[in-house]
Each structure stands twice: as structure tokens, then as C-alpha cells.
XYZ file of N, CA, C and O in Angstrom:
684
model
N -63.713 35.527 -35.068
C -65.015 35.881 -34.533
C -64.867 36.599 -33.176
O -65.626 37.513 -32.871
N -63.882 36.182 -32.390
C -63.639 36.797 -31.090
C -63.297 38.283 -31.244
O -63.812 39.121 -30.510
N -62.436 38.620 -32.210
C -62.041 40.014 -32.416
C -63.221 40.876 -32.857
O -63.347 42.029 -32.438
N -64.097 40.313 -33.684
C -65.284 41.050 -34.108
C -66.182 41.349 -32.914
O -66.730 42.445 -32.790
N -66.340 40.361 -32.056
C -67.175 40.542 -30.865
C -66.556 41.604 -29.941
O -67.264 42.449 -29.386
N -65.237 41.580 -29.779
C -64.562 42.575 -28.942
C -64.734 43.984 -29.520
O -64.981 44.932 -28.787
N -64.621 44.094 -30.832
C -64.804 45.397 -31.487
C -66.241 45.882 -31.330
O -66.497 47.058 -31.072
N -67.207 44.986 -31.451
C -68.616 45.345 -31.281
C -68.855 45.852 -29.856
O -69.517 46.870 -29.645
N -68.288 45.156 -28.870
C -68.442 45.578 -27.476
C -67.751 46.921 -27.228
O -68.272 47.770 -26.501
N -66.594 47.127 -27.844
C -65.883 48.400 -27.690
C -66.689 49.547 -28.302
O -66.777 50.639 -27.728
N -67.301 49.323 -29.475
C -68.143 50.351 -30.110
C -69.335 50.681 -29.221
O -69.699 51.838 -29.048
N -69.948 49.648 -28.660
C -71.098 49.853 -27.774
C -70.694 50.662 -26.539
O -71.378 51.594 -26.138
N -69.552 50.318 -25.951
C -69.074 51.035 -24.774
C -68.810 52.498 -25.107
O -69.150 53.393 -24.342
N -68.215 52.784 -26.272
C -67.970 54.170 -26.675
C -69.278 54.917 -26.894
O -69.375 56.109 -26.618
N -70.295 54.215 -27.383
C -71.597 54.855 -27.611
C -72.291 55.163 -26.292
O -72.904 56.213 -26.122
N -72.190 54.256 -25.333
C -72.865 54.438 -24.042
C -72.064 55.361 -23.129
O -72.613 56.223 -22.457
N -70.750 55.189 -23.084
C -69.872 56.001 -22.247
C -68.763 56.570 -23.123
O -67.719 55.943 -23.269
N -68.990 57.733 -23.719
C -67.968 58.306 -24.599
C -66.683 58.583 -23.820
O -66.726 58.741 -22.606
N -65.567 58.658 -24.525
C -64.303 58.910 -23.840
C -64.336 60.251 -23.125
O -64.939 61.203 -23.601
N -63.707 60.305 -21.976
C -63.668 61.545 -21.204
C -62.485 62.391 -21.595
O -61.369 61.905 -21.676
N -62.746 63.627 -21.875
C -61.698 64.562 -22.232
C -61.811 65.780 -21.345
O -62.905 66.178 -20.961
N -60.659 66.378 -21.028
C -60.689 67.701 -20.438
C -60.722 68.658 -21.612
O -59.931 68.553 -22.543
N -61.672 69.545 -21.589
C -61.933 70.412 -22.730
C -61.136 71.699 -22.638
O -60.977 72.270 -21.554
N -60.650 72.143 -23.781
C -59.875 73.387 -23.836
C -60.768 74.601 -23.618
O -60.374 75.572 -22.984
N -61.977 74.548 -24.160
C -62.902 75.661 -23.954
C -64.325 75.132 -23.953
O -64.645 74.178 -24.639
N -65.133 75.762 -23.155
C -66.540 75.397 -22.997
C -67.330 76.697 -22.968
O -66.891 77.668 -22.348
N -68.501 76.741 -23.615
C -69.291 77.982 -23.586
C -70.032 78.157 -22.254
O -71.240 78.333 -22.206
N -69.279 78.052 -21.161
C -69.866 78.110 -19.833
C -68.805 78.621 -18.864
O -67.676 78.131 -18.879
N -69.152 79.605 -18.065
C -68.246 80.040 -17.004
C -69.007 80.056 -15.691
O -70.212 80.321 -15.656
N -68.278 79.776 -14.646
C -68.874 79.749 -13.313
C -67.991 80.568 -12.393
O -66.775 80.408 -12.385
N -68.636 81.443 -11.657
C -67.935 82.253 -10.667
C -68.684 82.169 -9.346
O -69.895 81.974 -9.324
N -67.951 82.310 -8.286
C -68.554 82.462 -6.959
C -68.013 83.789 -6.430
O -66.997 83.834 -5.751
N -68.679 84.886 -6.795
C -68.131 86.210 -6.471
C -68.295 86.631 -5.009
O -67.569 87.501 -4.536
N -69.241 86.008 -4.313
C -69.479 86.455 -2.936
C -70.117 85.343 -2.101
O -70.569 84.335 -2.610
N -70.169 85.607 -0.835
C -70.794 84.691 0.114
C -71.486 85.516 1.185
O -71.261 86.717 1.309
N -72.321 84.855 1.923
C -73.026 85.504 3.027
C -73.060 84.519 4.190
O -73.325 83.333 3.997
N -72.769 85.017 5.380
C -72.863 84.192 6.579
C -74.230 84.472 7.191
O -74.550 85.614 7.525
N -75.042 83.435 7.281
C -76.395 83.582 7.826
C -76.463 82.980 9.226
O -76.039 81.857 9.444
N -77.030 83.749 10.121
C -77.203 83.306 11.507
C -78.593 82.719 11.686
O -79.568 83.293 11.210
N -78.654 81.591 12.322
C -79.932 80.989 12.703
C -79.799 80.563 14.150
O -79.296 79.480 14.443
N -80.225 81.449 15.032
C -80.048 81.181 16.455
C -78.570 81.175 16.798
O -77.842 82.102 16.467
N -78.104 80.111 17.434
C -76.698 79.990 17.800
C -75.843 79.483 16.642
O -74.621 79.550 16.695
N -76.491 78.966 15.606
C -75.772 78.390 14.473
C -75.645 79.403 13.340
O -76.495 80.268 13.164
N -74.585 79.252 12.585
C -74.434 80.066 11.384
C -73.981 79.155 10.245
O -73.392 78.105 10.471
N -74.314 79.548 9.033
C -73.866 78.804 7.864
C -73.570 79.786 6.741
O -74.075 80.900 6.716
N -72.727 79.328 5.828
C -72.274 80.173 4.728
C -73.062 79.818 3.471
O -73.213 78.643 3.134
N -73.570 80.848 2.804
C -74.280 80.668 1.543
C -73.451 81.359 0.459
O -73.111 82.538 0.576
N -73.104 80.583 -0.573
C -72.290 81.092 -1.675
C -73.195 81.472 -2.834
O -74.114 80.738 -3.175
N -72.914 82.614 -3.466
C -73.617 83.028 -4.681
C -72.834 82.491 -5.866
O -71.688 82.878 -6.078
N -73.459 81.600 -6.620
C -72.827 80.993 -7.787
C -73.439 81.630 -9.027
O -74.659 81.598 -9.204
N -72.597 82.229 -9.871
C -73.048 82.888 -11.092
C -72.607 82.033 -12.272
O -71.416 81.767 -12.447
N -73.588 81.597 -13.059
C -73.337 80.741 -14.215
C -73.648 81.551 -15.472
O -74.760 82.053 -15.633
N -72.651 81.674 -16.344
C -72.831 82.379 -17.605
C -72.692 81.364 -18.731
O -71.669 80.689 -18.837
N -73.736 81.249 -19.529
C -73.733 80.297 -20.630
C -74.497 80.850 -21.810
O -74.943 82.006 -21.782
N -74.677 80.024 -22.842
C -75.372 80.475 -24.044
C -76.810 80.920 -23.781
O -77.360 81.719 -24.532
N -77.408 80.419 -22.712
C -78.780 80.788 -22.387
C -78.884 82.033 -21.531
O -79.975 82.462 -21.171
N -77.755 82.629 -21.164
C -77.769 83.836 -20.354
C -76.995 83.673 -19.064
O -76.235 82.727 -18.886
N -77.200 84.617 -18.155
C -76.529 84.622 -16.856
C -77.563 84.240 -15.803
O -78.652 84.813 -15.759
N -77.200 83.276 -14.977
C -78.108 82.835 -13.919
C -77.341 82.780 -12.611
O -76.139 82.500 -12.598
N -78.036 83.060 -11.516
C -77.404 83.044 -10.201
C -78.173 82.109 -9.287
O -79.404 82.130 -9.264
N -77.415 81.310 -8.552
C -78.018 80.390 -7.593
C -77.290 80.533 -6.264
O -76.175 81.054 -6.212
N -77.927 80.087 -5.210
C -77.344 80.102 -3.871
C -77.063 78.659 -3.461
O -77.942 77.804 -3.585
N -75.852 78.404 -2.969
C -75.474 77.053 -2.543
C -74.713 77.118 -1.230
O -73.916 78.025 -1.001
N -74.963 76.129 -0.393
C -74.202 75.968 0.833
C -73.139 74.899 0.606
O -73.227 74.132 -0.358
N -72.169 74.808 1.511
C -71.099 73.826 1.338
C -71.673 72.416 1.244
O -71.186 71.596 0.466
N -72.720 72.138 1.978
C -73.367 70.826 1.944
C -73.797 70.459 0.516
O -73.699 69.312 0.109
N -74.256 71.448 -0.256
C -74.656 71.192 -1.641
C -73.464 70.757 -2.488
O -73.589 69.865 -3.334
N -72.298 71.357 -2.251
C -71.087 70.970 -2.970
C -70.668 69.554 -2.576
O -70.242 68.767 -3.414
N -70.790 69.255 -1.290
C -70.461 67.915 -0.801
C -71.366 66.873 -1.472
O -70.898 65.838 -1.936
N -72.668 67.164 -1.538
C -73.616 66.238 -2.173
C -73.327 66.073 -3.663
O -73.406 64.960 -4.189
N -72.983 67.168 -4.345
C -72.621 67.087 -5.755
C -71.441 66.135 -5.929
O -71.461 65.252 -6.792
N -70.414 66.324 -5.104
C -69.225 65.479 -5.233
C -69.546 64.014 -4.931
O -69.062 63.115 -5.628
N -70.372 63.777 -3.930
C -70.762 62.395 -3.611
C -71.514 61.765 -4.775
O -71.266 60.611 -5.127
N -72.423 62.514 -5.399
C -73.171 61.994 -6.550
C -72.240 61.696 -7.721
O -72.345 60.643 -8.361
N -71.310 62.612 -7.996
C -70.376 62.405 -9.107
C -69.401 61.258 -8.810
O -68.938 60.583 -9.724
N -69.124 61.037 -7.534
C -68.203 59.965 -7.145
C -68.765 58.576 -7.426
O -68.023 57.596 -7.410
N -70.053 58.497 -7.686
C -70.699 57.207 -7.994
C -70.682 56.919 -9.500
O -71.119 55.862 -9.923
N -70.178 57.842 -10.290
C -70.206 57.712 -11.752
C -68.993 56.946 -12.253
O -67.961 56.891 -11.579
N -69.087 56.363 -13.467
C -67.948 55.610 -14.022
C -66.684 56.451 -14.197
O -65.586 55.929 -14.176
N -66.822 57.756 -14.334
C -65.683 58.643 -14.544
C -65.132 59.235 -13.254
O -64.269 60.120 -13.271
N -65.586 58.753 -12.111
C -65.235 59.339 -10.811
C -63.732 59.433 -10.570
O -63.256 60.403 -9.979
N -62.978 58.458 -11.037
C -61.532 58.451 -10.785
C -60.817 59.629 -11.440
O -59.729 60.005 -11.007
N -61.424 60.232 -12.445
C -60.774 61.339 -13.151
C -61.183 62.709 -12.622
O -60.794 63.737 -13.184
N -61.952 62.742 -11.540
C -62.418 64.021 -10.988
C -61.398 64.620 -10.033
O -60.667 63.909 -9.352
N -61.403 65.934 -9.974
C -60.604 66.651 -8.988
C -61.231 66.424 -7.614
O -62.446 66.270 -7.494
N -60.413 66.419 -6.587
C -60.919 66.250 -5.221
C -61.762 67.466 -4.835
O -61.504 68.582 -5.263
N -62.760 67.212 -4.019
C -63.598 68.300 -3.504
C -62.805 69.085 -2.465
O -62.047 68.509 -1.692
N -62.983 70.402 -2.430
C -62.297 71.188 -1.398
C -62.679 70.722 0.002
O -63.790 70.238 0.234
N -61.743 70.900 0.903
C -61.930 70.495 2.287
C -63.066 71.254 2.951
O -63.312 72.415 2.637
N -63.701 70.592 3.887
C -64.727 71.234 4.706
C -64.066 71.620 6.018
O -63.566 70.762 6.745
N -64.005 72.907 6.287
C -63.422 73.373 7.536
C -64.561 73.666 8.495
O -65.366 74.569 8.272
N -64.607 72.924 9.568
C -65.717 73.016 10.509
C -65.901 74.433 11.054
O -67.019 74.903 11.207
N -64.811 75.120 11.307
C -64.909 76.459 11.900
C -64.692 77.571 10.875
O -64.434 78.710 11.237
N -64.809 77.243 9.596
C -64.562 78.236 8.542
C -65.454 79.461 8.695
O -65.026 80.587 8.425
N -66.693 79.254 9.128
C -67.633 80.371 9.223
C -67.217 81.410 10.271
O -67.774 82.503 10.326
N -66.220 81.083 11.079
C -65.758 82.021 12.097
C -64.710 82.998 11.562
O -64.392 83.975 12.213
N -64.189 82.729 10.369
C -63.127 83.556 9.827
C -63.436 83.944 8.386
O -63.577 83.077 7.520
N -63.504 85.238 8.124
C -63.759 85.711 6.765
C -62.657 85.257 5.820
O -62.927 84.881 4.676
N -61.420 85.254 6.274
C -60.300 84.819 5.424
C -60.454 83.346 5.035
O -60.198 82.969 3.882
N -60.884 82.525 5.968
C -61.068 81.098 5.657
C -62.244 80.898 4.703
O -62.186 80.059 3.807
N -63.296 81.676 4.874
C -64.443 81.567 3.966
C -64.027 82.019 2.561
O -64.402 81.383 1.575
N -63.242 83.090 2.474
C -62.749 83.552 1.167
C -61.911 82.470 0.498
O -62.049 82.227 -0.702
N -61.063 81.827 1.277
C -60.228 80.750 0.731
C -61.107 79.592 0.244
O -60.912 79.060 -0.843
N -62.083 79.226 1.049
C -62.989 78.141 0.655
C -63.794 78.547 -0.590
O -64.003 77.730 -1.488
N -64.217 79.795 -0.677
C -64.938 80.287 -1.847
C -64.093 80.118 -3.103
O -64.564 79.621 -4.120
N -62.835 80.519 -3.027
C -61.926 80.363 -4.179
C -61.739 78.896 -4.553
O -61.732 78.548 -5.734
N -61.603 78.027 -3.561
C -61.438 76.595 -3.823
C -62.697 75.996 -4.457
O -62.600 75.177 -5.377
N -63.862 76.400 -3.971
C -65.112 75.888 -4.544
C -65.290 76.372 -5.985
O -65.738 75.619 -6.849
N -64.911 77.605 -6.242
C -65.001 78.145 -7.602
C -64.071 77.364 -8.539
O -64.468 76.970 -9.636
N -62.853 77.107 -8.108
C -61.899 76.334 -8.918
C -62.408 74.909 -9.127
O -62.267 74.340 -10.219
N -63.011 74.342 -8.101
C -63.573 72.985 -8.202
C -64.682 72.936 -9.256
O -64.689 72.069 -10.139
N -65.613 73.891 -9.197
C -66.698 73.915 -10.186
C -66.166 74.135 -11.594
O -66.627 73.507 -12.550
N -65.187 75.023 -11.735
C -64.606 75.258 -13.068
C -63.925 74.002 -13.595
O -64.011 73.699 -14.787
N -63.268 73.249 -12.714
C -62.628 72.008 -13.185
C -63.692 71.004 -13.621
O -63.508 70.305 -14.624
N -64.797 70.933 -12.906
C -65.886 70.031 -13.307
C -66.437 70.437 -14.667
O -66.784 69.582 -15.487
N -66.504 71.740 -14.905
C -67.092 72.236 -16.149
C -66.107 72.213 -17.318
O -66.432 72.690 -18.401
N -64.937 71.645 -17.110
C -63.994 71.406 -18.204
C -63.900 69.902 -18.486
O -63.129 69.482 -19.329
N -64.677 69.117 -17.776
C -64.647 67.659 -17.874
C -65.824 67.211 -18.742
O -66.982 67.388 -18.364
N -65.529 66.628 -19.891
C -66.591 66.289 -20.841
C -67.650 65.367 -20.251
O -68.847 65.579 -20.447
N -67.231 64.355 -19.521
C -68.229 63.410 -19.008
C -69.107 64.029 -17.926
O -70.280 63.681 -17.807
N -68.558 64.941 -17.157
C -69.369 65.651 -16.165
C -70.432 66.480 -16.880
O -71.603 66.467 -16.500
N -70.022 67.185 -17.940
C -70.963 68.045 -18.660
C -72.010 67.259 -19.445
O -73.084 67.776 -19.733
N -71.712 66.017 -19.778
C -72.688 65.188 -20.487
C -73.598 64.432 -19.528
O -74.533 63.768 -19.954
N -73.343 64.557 -18.242
C -74.133 63.878 -17.220
C -75.138 64.865 -16.622
O -74.853 66.058 -16.494
N -76.296 64.371 -16.237
C -77.356 65.240 -15.701
C -77.033 65.812 -14.321
O -77.586 66.847 -13.937
N -76.139 65.194 -13.576
C -75.880 65.591 -12.188
C -75.445 67.045 -12.066
O -75.970 67.790 -11.232
N -74.503 67.488 -12.883
C -74.012 68.865 -12.785
C -75.117 69.857 -13.131
O -75.222 70.924 -12.529
N -75.979 69.483 -14.075
C -77.052 70.397 -14.495
C -78.119 70.522 -13.424
O -78.717 71.590 -13.250
N -78.355 69.447 -12.676
C -79.291 69.534 -11.556
C -78.734 70.468 -10.485
O -79.456 71.264 -9.900
N -77.440 70.383 -10.253
C -76.787 71.241 -9.265
C -76.847 72.710 -9.693
O -77.157 73.582 -8.888
N -76.543 72.964 -10.969
C -76.472 74.347 -11.453
C -77.845 74.986 -11.673
O -77.957 76.205 -11.672
N -78.862 74.180 -11.877
C -80.233 74.683 -12.061
C -80.319 75.764 -13.141
O -80.978 76.781 -12.948
N -79.648 75.553 -14.264
C -79.673 76.536 -15.343
C -80.766 76.200 -16.349
O -81.361 75.133 -16.307
N -80.988 77.118 -17.276
C -82.038 76.936 -18.272
C -81.761 75.718 -19.158
O -80.615 75.309 -19.346
N -82.822 75.179 -19.724
C -82.702 74.052 -20.647
C -81.841 74.460 -21.842
O -81.008 73.676 -22.312
N -81.995 75.688 -22.302
C -81.230 76.155 -23.454
C -79.728 76.103 -23.161
O -78.947 75.624 -23.987
N -79.316 76.589 -21.999
C -77.896 76.540 -21.638
C -77.414 75.094 -21.569
O -76.371 74.759 -22.124
N -78.183 74.238 -20.908
C -77.798 72.828 -20.800
C -77.606 72.199 -22.171
O -76.582 71.564 -22.438
N -78.588 72.368 -23.025
C -78.566 71.706 -24.337
C -77.426 72.238 -25.195
O -76.698 71.455 -25.815
N -77.247 73.543 -25.227
C -76.191 74.107 -26.072
C -74.795 73.703 -25.596
O -73.928 73.371 -26.402
N -74.575 73.702 -24.296
C -73.266 73.284 -23.771
C -73.059 71.797 -24.024
O -71.997 71.373 -24.499
N -74.074 70.988 -23.734
C -73.940 69.541 -23.953
C -73.740 69.218 -25.434
O -72.982 68.308 -25.773
N -74.386 69.966 -26.296
C -74.218 69.774 -27.745
C -72.775 70.084 -28.156
O -72.160 69.334 -28.921
N -72.230 71.161 -27.636
C -70.834 71.523 -27.939
C -69.879 70.437 -27.444
O -68.945 70.052 -28.152
N -70.132 69.917 -26.250
C -69.266 68.879 -25.685
C -69.396 67.579 -26.478
O -68.391 66.936 -26.809
N -70.617 67.180 -26.801
C -70.830 65.952 -27.583
C -70.132 66.058 -28.934
O -69.589 65.064 -29.440
N -70.094 67.250 -29.503
C -69.406 67.457 -30.771
C -67.899 67.257 -30.612
O -67.262 66.608 -31.438
N -67.338 67.797 -29.533
C -65.897 67.677 -29.291
C -65.489 66.214 -29.106
O -64.467 65.780 -29.634
N -66.302 65.457 -28.344
C -65.943 64.049 -28.092
C -66.468 63.123 -29.187
O -66.329 61.913 -29.093
N -67.085 63.723 -30.203
C -67.582 62.989 -31.378
C -68.584 61.890 -30.997
O -68.519 60.768 -31.472
N -69.548 62.275 -30.142
C -70.610 61.357 -29.722
C -71.824 61.675 -30.583
O -72.692 62.458 -30.205
N -71.880 61.061 -31.753
C -72.887 61.377 -32.765
C -74.320 61.153 -32.287
O -75.196 61.979 -32.551
N -74.560 60.049 -31.607
C -75.923 59.749 -31.153
C -76.434 60.829 -30.197
O -77.586 61.261 -30.289
N -75.570 61.282 -29.301
C -75.978 62.328 -28.352
C -76.170 63.661 -29.068
O -77.073 64.428 -28.742
N -75.332 63.942 -30.062
C -75.504 65.177 -30.837
C -76.864 65.184 -31.524
O -77.558 66.209 -31.514
N -77.266 64.069 -32.113
C -78.574 63.982 -32.776
C -79.698 64.188 -31.778
O -80.645 64.932 -32.032
N -79.592 63.520 -30.632
C -80.629 63.642 -29.600
C -80.731 65.081 -29.108
O -81.828 65.642 -28.988
N -79.599 65.702 -28.839
C -79.604 67.074 -28.340
C -80.100 68.063 -29.386
O -80.759 69.049 -29.048
N -79.796 67.813 -30.658
C -80.314 68.678 -31.725
C -81.841 68.628 -31.742
O -82.497 69.654 -31.937
N -82.408 67.454 -31.507
C -83.869 67.329 -31.455
C -84.437 68.067 -30.243
O -85.464 68.744 -30.344
N -83.763 67.944 -29.102
C -84.201 68.653 -27.898
C -84.127 70.163 -28.128
O -85.044 70.903 -27.768
N -83.047 70.612 -28.751
C -82.880 72.031 -29.049
C -83.982 72.530 -29.976
O -84.586 73.585 -29.738
N -84.264 71.755 -31.003
C -85.330 72.119 -31.948
C -86.672 72.236 -31.221
O -87.426 73.191 -31.437
N -86.969 71.280 -30.351
C -88.230 71.305 -29.601
C -88.261 72.507 -28.650
O -89.314 73.146 -28.499
N -87.133 72.817 -28.022
C -87.053 73.949 -27.094
C -87.292 75.262 -27.839
O -88.019 76.137 -27.366
N -86.704 75.395 -29.013
C -86.898 76.605 -29.818
C -88.352 76.707 -30.282
O -88.960 77.775 -30.203
N -88.914 75.592 -30.717
C -90.310 75.586 -31.173
C -91.267 75.957 -30.039
O -92.286 76.602 -30.263
N -90.891 75.576 -28.805
C -91.733 75.878 -27.650
C -91.502 77.297 -27.130
O -92.151 77.714 -26.172
N -90.586 78.008 -27.772
C -90.323 79.397 -27.360
C -89.344 79.525 -26.236
O -89.343 80.524 -25.533
N -88.485 78.521 -26.045
C -87.482 78.570 -24.982
C -86.469 79.664 -25.223
O -86.231 80.089 -26.337
N -85.923 80.165 -24.142
C -84.911 81.242 -24.239
C -83.547 80.654 -24.409
O -83.121 79.788 -23.790
């Protein structure tokens, strides 16, 4: 009876928290092709242009380093946190050097790409809130990931969301 109970608990855990895999391919690419240093009085801050290409199209968002820090802090509270890549360093004086900003831009781009190859990150709402992409892109990518990790319940749920999105005229 003990073994049956352990198996039941293991099945439940797999259903609630599917195994985390690094994915070989995902229908999503993220680039940070440029940045802008904005002056506000005596202070300046760097704004990165993040370009997300997915099944729903190409979308561009603006993010500051603080947004990346908050994303990492939010993901660090998740059960899969131990398997995440470290967030790139915050250089206090980076905004004073174009070379340092370019280096940080490359590191942030690599960080986002590593997150977008992590199945549990892509199945979690946190990354989608950060990326602010269309519902269609979210659902199609999450559906592909749920299929790879063989999370049947999530695939069914996402298929229903996709059907409703299409019926509502979503792009």
C-alpha cells in the first residue's frame, strides 16, 4: 500500500510540476539589438530594445536593467530556481561606457535566450508577463513546450485557450 501511495504522489507531482528540460528548439527567439542611454537631469539610465519573434509575430518591448533584475528575482522564487542561469551582473557605472553597455546587452540577450530554452520557465506565467507578447504567441509556445515534456493536462488546457483565441479573432 505504501508503494501505491508513493506512486500516486509522484504522478500528482509530475502533473502539477512537470519535469524541467532544456529544450533543443523553441518557436521563439529573443534579441536585444540595441540600447539607448536616456538622460533625466543628472541621472542617466539604459533602455534595451527587446525583440521577440514567435508564432504570433514580431513584437518589440523596452526594458531597463531593473526589469531584468525583477524578472530574475521572481523566477528565483519558483520551484525550478536552482536550474536557472545566473542573472548578468549589474555594473553601477555601465552607463558611462558604451563598451560596457554593449557587453551587458549581449549578456542580457544570452540570459533571456537561456530562459527561453527552459521548459519550466516557458510554462510559467512570469516570463510571459515580462515579455508582454500576444496571447497567440504565449499559447503556441507553451503548447509546443507542454508537448515536449508530455504534460497532457496542460496541452488540453492550452488547446482550449487556443481554440477560444481563434474564435475571438486573435492574431
